[in-house]
Short mmCIF file of C-alpha atoms in Angstrom, two decimals:
data_model
loop_
_atom_site.label_atom_id
_atom_site.label_comp_id
_atom_site.label_asym_id
_atom_site.label_seq_id
_atom_site.Cartn_x
_atom_site.Cartn_y
_atom_site.Cartn_z
CA MET A 1 -85.50 98.64 42.26
CA ALA A 2 -86.42 98.35 38.57
CA LEU A 3 -85.55 101.27 36.33
CA PRO A 4 -88.51 103.12 34.72
CA LEU A 5 -89.21 102.26 31.12
CA THR A 6 -87.96 104.73 28.54
CA ASP A 7 -90.49 106.51 26.33
CA ASN A 8 -89.49 104.29 23.41
CA LYS A 9 -90.12 101.08 25.38
CA LYS A 10 -93.44 102.45 26.63
CA LYS A 11 -94.54 103.18 23.06
CA LYS A 12 -93.54 99.68 21.91
CA LYS A 13 -95.41 98.08 24.81
CA LYS A 14 -98.54 100.12 24.07
CA LYS A 15 -98.27 99.23 20.38
CA TRP A 16 -98.11 95.50 21.11
CA GLN A 17 -101.01 95.80 23.54
CA THR A 18 -103.05 97.41 20.75
CA TYR A 19 -102.15 94.57 18.38
CA ALA A 20 -103.11 92.02 21.03
CA VAL A 21 -106.51 93.65 21.48
CA LEU A 22 -107.08 93.68 17.70
CA PHE A 23 -106.25 89.96 17.49
CA ILE A 24 -108.55 89.11 20.38
CA LEU A 25 -111.43 91.35 19.26
CA PRO A 26 -112.89 89.13 16.44
CA SER A 27 -113.01 86.05 18.69
CA PHE A 28 -114.43 88.09 21.56
CA LEU A 29 -117.19 89.53 19.34
CA LEU A 30 -118.13 86.05 18.09
CA TYR A 31 -118.15 84.72 21.65
CA LEU A 32 -120.26 87.68 22.75
CA LEU A 33 -122.70 87.23 19.88
CA PHE A 34 -123.12 83.44 20.02
CA VAL A 35 -122.57 82.66 23.73
CA ILE A 36 -122.98 85.60 26.09
CA VAL A 37 -126.00 87.25 24.42
CA PRO A 38 -127.95 83.97 23.92
CA THR A 39 -127.21 82.95 27.51
CA PHE A 40 -128.73 86.08 29.01
CA SER A 41 -131.54 86.09 26.42
CA SER A 42 -132.51 82.53 27.31
CA LEU A 43 -132.44 83.41 31.00
CA TYR A 44 -134.93 86.20 30.35
CA LEU A 45 -137.10 84.11 28.02
CA SER A 46 -137.45 81.41 30.67
CA PHE A 47 -139.62 83.86 32.62
CA THR A 48 -141.93 84.55 29.64
CA SER A 49 -144.71 82.81 27.70
CA TRP A 50 -143.09 83.45 24.30
CA ASP A 51 -144.15 81.06 21.55
CA GLY A 52 -140.93 81.40 19.58
CA VAL A 53 -142.61 83.03 16.56
CA SER A 54 -144.56 86.15 17.45
CA SER A 55 -143.14 89.40 18.78
CA ASP A 56 -145.45 89.18 21.81
CA ILE A 57 -143.19 88.30 24.75
CA ARG A 58 -145.18 88.37 27.98
CA PHE A 59 -143.38 88.20 31.32
CA ILE A 60 -145.01 85.57 33.60
CA GLY A 61 -142.48 85.29 36.42
CA PHE A 62 -141.84 81.81 37.82
CA ASN A 63 -144.93 80.19 36.24
CA ASN A 64 -142.82 78.06 33.88
CA PHE A 65 -140.71 76.72 36.74
CA VAL A 66 -143.82 75.98 38.81
CA GLU A 67 -145.23 74.02 35.87
CA ILE A 68 -141.95 72.12 35.55
CA TRP A 69 -142.10 71.24 39.25
CA ASN A 70 -145.66 69.89 38.93
CA SER A 71 -145.42 68.25 35.49
CA GLU A 72 -145.63 64.44 35.46
CA ARG A 73 -144.19 64.43 31.96
CA VAL A 74 -141.09 66.31 33.13
CA HIS A 75 -140.74 63.99 36.13
CA ASN A 76 -140.84 60.98 33.82
CA ALA A 77 -138.27 62.59 31.49
CA LEU A 78 -136.00 63.38 34.46
CA LYS A 79 -136.24 59.76 35.63
CA ASN A 80 -135.40 58.52 32.12
CA THR A 81 -132.51 60.98 31.82
CA LEU A 82 -130.92 59.99 35.13
CA PHE A 83 -131.41 56.27 34.49
CA MET A 84 -129.89 56.51 31.04
CA ALA A 85 -126.99 58.63 32.31
CA VAL A 86 -126.06 56.22 35.12
CA VAL A 87 -126.27 53.12 32.90
CA LEU A 88 -124.41 54.77 30.02
CA VAL A 89 -121.59 55.99 32.26
CA LEU A 90 -121.10 52.49 33.67
CA LEU A 91 -121.31 50.64 30.35
CA GLU A 92 -119.32 53.15 28.30
CA ASN A 93 -116.44 53.17 30.74
CA ILE A 94 -116.40 49.40 31.30
CA VAL A 95 -116.45 48.69 27.56
CA ALA A 96 -113.93 51.46 26.81
CA LEU A 97 -111.50 50.23 29.47
CA ALA A 98 -111.84 46.63 28.25
CA LEU A 99 -111.17 47.70 24.65
CA ALA A 100 -108.19 49.82 25.73
CA MET A 101 -106.63 46.92 27.63
CA LEU A 102 -107.28 44.61 24.69
CA VAL A 103 -105.70 46.97 22.16
CA ASP A 104 -102.78 47.65 24.51
CA GLN A 105 -101.94 43.93 24.54
CA VAL A 106 -102.16 43.48 20.76
CA ARG A 107 -98.79 43.01 19.08
CA TRP A 108 -99.88 42.96 15.44
CA PHE A 109 -102.19 45.43 13.63
CA ARG A 110 -102.57 47.58 16.75
CA ASN A 111 -103.38 50.71 14.72
CA LEU A 112 -105.97 48.78 12.71
CA PHE A 113 -107.81 47.71 15.86
CA ARG A 114 -107.70 51.27 17.21
CA SER A 115 -109.21 52.57 13.97
CA VAL A 116 -111.94 49.92 13.89
CA PHE A 117 -113.02 50.58 17.48
CA TYR A 118 -112.81 54.35 17.03
CA PHE A 119 -114.69 54.48 13.72
CA PRO A 120 -118.24 54.65 15.22
CA VAL A 121 -117.23 57.85 17.06
CA LEU A 122 -116.84 59.58 13.69
CA LEU A 123 -120.48 58.94 12.79
CA SER A 124 -122.96 61.63 13.70
CA GLY A 125 -125.73 60.74 16.13
CA ILE A 126 -128.29 61.05 13.32
CA VAL A 127 -126.44 58.63 11.03
CA MET A 128 -125.86 56.20 13.88
CA GLY A 129 -129.56 56.38 14.76
CA PHE A 130 -130.63 55.52 11.22
CA VAL A 131 -128.15 52.63 11.05
CA TRP A 132 -129.42 51.10 14.29
CA THR A 133 -133.05 51.73 13.35
CA ILE A 134 -132.50 49.51 10.33
CA ILE A 135 -130.58 46.89 12.33
CA LEU A 136 -133.33 46.71 14.98
CA ASN A 137 -136.30 46.85 12.61
CA TYR A 138 -138.84 44.14 13.41
CA ASN A 139 -139.54 43.07 9.81
CA PHE A 140 -136.17 43.24 8.06
CA GLY A 141 -133.68 44.09 10.80
CA VAL A 142 -130.45 42.13 11.08
CA ILE A 143 -131.08 41.09 14.69
CA ASN A 144 -134.44 39.46 14.02
CA GLN A 145 -133.21 37.85 10.78
CA LEU A 146 -130.30 36.28 12.66
CA LEU A 147 -132.70 34.94 15.28
CA ASP A 148 -134.77 33.40 12.46
CA MET A 149 -131.69 31.83 10.89
CA ILE A 150 -130.56 30.11 14.11
CA GLY A 151 -134.04 28.91 15.00
CA LEU A 152 -134.77 31.35 17.81
CA SER A 153 -137.74 33.10 16.22
CA SER A 154 -139.51 33.11 19.57
CA LEU A 155 -136.96 35.68 20.78
CA LYS A 156 -137.78 38.15 18.02
CA ALA A 157 -139.02 41.49 19.34
CA ASP A 158 -139.99 44.96 18.23
CA TRP A 159 -136.80 46.36 19.77
CA LEU A 160 -137.76 50.02 19.31
CA GLY A 161 -141.54 49.71 19.60
CA ASN A 162 -141.69 47.63 22.76
CA PRO A 163 -141.47 49.65 26.02
CA ASP A 164 -139.43 46.84 27.59
CA PHE A 165 -136.65 47.05 24.99
CA ALA A 166 -136.69 50.60 23.58
CA MET A 167 -134.54 52.19 26.30
CA LEU A 168 -132.12 49.25 26.27
CA SER A 169 -131.76 49.51 22.49
CA ILE A 170 -130.86 53.20 22.68
CA ILE A 171 -128.36 52.60 25.49
CA LEU A 172 -126.56 49.75 23.70
CA SER A 173 -126.38 51.63 20.39
CA THR A 174 -125.00 54.69 22.20
CA VAL A 175 -122.33 52.56 23.90
CA TRP A 176 -121.38 51.16 20.48
CA LYS A 177 -120.93 54.70 19.17
CA SER A 178 -119.10 56.38 22.04
CA ALA A 179 -116.98 53.67 23.71
CA GLY A 180 -114.18 54.15 21.17
CA TYR A 181 -113.73 57.78 22.21
CA TYR A 182 -113.14 56.89 25.85
CA MET A 183 -111.00 53.94 24.78
CA ILE A 184 -108.43 56.38 23.35
CA ILE A 185 -108.24 58.23 26.68
CA TYR A 186 -107.83 55.02 28.66
CA LEU A 187 -105.26 53.77 26.16
CA ALA A 188 -103.19 56.91 26.69
CA GLY A 189 -103.40 56.30 30.44
CA LEU A 190 -102.35 52.66 30.06
CA GLN A 191 -99.34 53.59 27.97
CA GLY A 192 -98.27 56.02 30.67
CA ILE A 193 -97.97 53.27 33.29
CA PRO A 194 -94.31 52.25 33.75
CA GLN A 195 -93.57 48.70 32.60
CA GLU A 196 -91.29 48.25 35.60
CA LEU A 197 -94.33 48.06 37.88
CA ALA A 198 -95.84 45.15 35.94
CA GLU A 199 -92.48 43.37 35.83
CA ALA A 200 -92.03 43.77 39.59
CA ALA A 201 -95.57 42.45 40.16
CA ASN A 202 -94.80 39.42 37.99
CA ILE A 203 -91.69 38.70 40.00
CA ASP A 204 -93.74 38.92 43.21
CA GLY A 205 -96.17 36.36 41.79
CA ALA A 206 -99.17 38.64 41.18
CA ASN A 207 -101.65 37.34 38.59
CA ARG A 208 -103.31 39.53 35.92
CA TRP A 209 -106.33 40.35 38.06
CA GLN A 210 -104.15 41.39 41.01
CA GLN A 211 -102.00 43.53 38.72
CA PHE A 212 -105.09 45.24 37.34
CA LEU A 213 -106.65 45.77 40.77
CA HIS A 214 -103.55 47.09 42.57
CA ILE A 215 -101.53 48.73 39.77
CA THR A 216 -103.48 49.46 36.58
CA PHE A 217 -106.78 50.59 38.09
CA PRO A 218 -105.29 53.04 40.63
CA LEU A 219 -102.90 54.56 38.08
CA LEU A 220 -105.79 55.14 35.66
CA ALA A 221 -107.53 57.46 38.14
CA GLY A 222 -106.78 60.58 36.08
CA ALA A 223 -108.05 59.09 32.83
CA MET A 224 -111.08 57.71 34.64
CA THR A 225 -111.98 61.14 36.00
CA VAL A 226 -111.96 62.64 32.49
CA CYS A 227 -113.93 59.77 30.96
CA ILE A 228 -116.60 59.60 33.67
CA VAL A 229 -117.22 63.36 33.65
CA LEU A 230 -117.39 63.58 29.86
CA SER A 231 -119.58 60.48 29.68
CA MET A 232 -122.00 61.83 32.28
CA ILE A 233 -122.32 65.21 30.55
CA GLY A 234 -122.88 63.55 27.17
CA SER A 235 -125.45 61.15 28.63
CA LEU A 236 -127.45 63.92 30.27
CA LYS A 237 -127.60 65.75 26.91
CA ILE A 238 -128.45 62.75 24.72
CA PHE A 239 -130.80 63.74 21.91
CA ASP A 240 -129.92 62.57 18.39
CA GLN A 241 -130.40 58.86 18.95
CA ILE A 242 -133.78 59.35 20.62
CA ALA A 243 -135.01 61.73 17.91
CA VAL A 244 -134.19 59.26 15.13
CA MET A 245 -134.80 55.88 16.74
CA THR A 246 -137.91 56.27 18.92
CA ASP A 247 -139.12 59.89 18.78
CA GLY A 248 -139.43 59.69 22.56
CA GLY A 249 -141.70 56.67 22.39
CA PRO A 250 -143.27 54.26 22.66
CA GLY A 251 -145.50 56.59 24.63
CA PHE A 252 -143.05 58.58 26.73
CA GLU A 253 -140.79 55.65 27.63
CA THR A 254 -137.59 57.12 26.11
CA GLU A 255 -138.35 60.82 26.41
CA THR A 256 -135.53 62.73 28.12
CA LEU A 257 -135.15 66.34 29.25
CA THR A 258 -133.32 67.38 26.08
CA TYR A 259 -136.00 65.81 23.93
CA ILE A 260 -138.80 67.53 25.85
CA ILE A 261 -137.01 70.85 25.37
CA TYR A 262 -137.03 70.25 21.62
CA LYS A 263 -140.62 68.97 21.46
CA VAL A 264 -142.05 71.72 23.64
CA GLY A 265 -140.02 74.54 22.15
CA PHE A 266 -140.38 73.72 18.46
CA GLY A 267 -143.26 71.25 18.28
CA GLU A 268 -145.67 72.89 20.71
CA LEU A 269 -144.37 76.45 20.18
CA ARG A 270 -143.72 77.05 23.86
CA GLN A 271 -140.25 78.53 23.74
CA GLY A 272 -140.60 80.14 27.15
CA PHE A 273 -141.34 76.83 28.86
CA GLY A 274 -138.69 75.02 26.81
CA THR A 275 -136.09 77.62 27.75
CA ALA A 276 -136.99 77.33 31.43
CA LEU A 277 -136.54 73.57 31.16
CA ALA A 278 -133.16 74.15 29.50
CA GLN A 279 -132.11 76.23 32.52
CA VAL A 280 -133.09 73.35 34.79
CA LEU A 281 -131.05 70.93 32.68
CA PHE A 282 -128.07 73.30 32.80
CA LEU A 283 -128.23 73.44 36.60
CA LEU A 284 -128.57 69.64 36.77
CA ILE A 285 -125.47 69.12 34.61
CA LEU A 286 -123.54 71.76 36.57
CA ILE A 287 -124.37 70.22 39.96
CA VAL A 288 -123.67 66.65 38.84
CA THR A 289 -120.36 67.68 37.24
CA ILE A 290 -119.17 69.58 40.33
CA ILE A 291 -120.00 66.62 42.59
CA GLN A 292 -118.29 64.18 40.23
CA VAL A 293 -115.12 66.23 39.86
CA LYS A 294 -114.87 66.83 43.60
CA PHE A 295 -115.32 63.13 44.42
CA LEU A 296 -113.07 61.80 41.65
CA ARG A 297 -110.29 64.32 42.33
CA LYS A 298 -110.38 63.35 45.98
CA ARG A 299 -110.04 59.71 44.94
CA GLU A 300 -107.00 60.61 42.79
CA VAL A 301 -105.30 62.24 45.78
CA GLN A 302 -106.06 59.27 48.03
CA LEU A 303 -104.60 56.86 45.50
#
């Protein structure tokens, strides 16, 4: 049985508890002010017809959510969002894994290659969007000029103004920007695989593809879980590239849920509807993330 604390020890414990509270208090107040309060405020505003400017906030119940359910524009944006998310997750992870395996095999200038592949990650989405807008410009863009130089002028296209290519252009530019981030995670996973396993596979006569399929790929399950979840969340929230490169166009071909939230809330002054749509996006990301984590964790255990 433990002996009771003396009065002196009790005073010291209480003193340190007070200090702990004082250290935590500033961070807690900031979190309360910038996270908790806005969260509950947005939940309330989603049931109003507030325009974002006036002090007139009228409660309208579930009208915003009913409009979301019946809106063709929202349905189109949801389709675009899900399509872009699925394609981006696949391409980002395939490219990132390929780059990681390439860099892992490099003997000379390994750090240089890491830096080169990671550099696009450091660019903001706005800067990246402007860079690719110039590259893909129909009149003076690098892509069309190269096609002219090699005699393939017939393949020139308005990459951002043509509905057939606009979505593809955004997806490929986003992969260029973000693949380096996931490459670092995969590279850490690759370097954690014991060399003895590869050596034993070589002795048994396994080729590179068999080593990747039966050793590398299963042992990268943890890194793959992190990359796929982060990639999916980022893809569902994509905004900067669309705002700069296509403005949701041509027409509504590249409009996503995040971009509608911005356009409706700030362009059309319908903050109530935009906030309701943000709640829907939050639930979508939450559900998709839970399903992904549950499935991928189960795969890790099985492997």
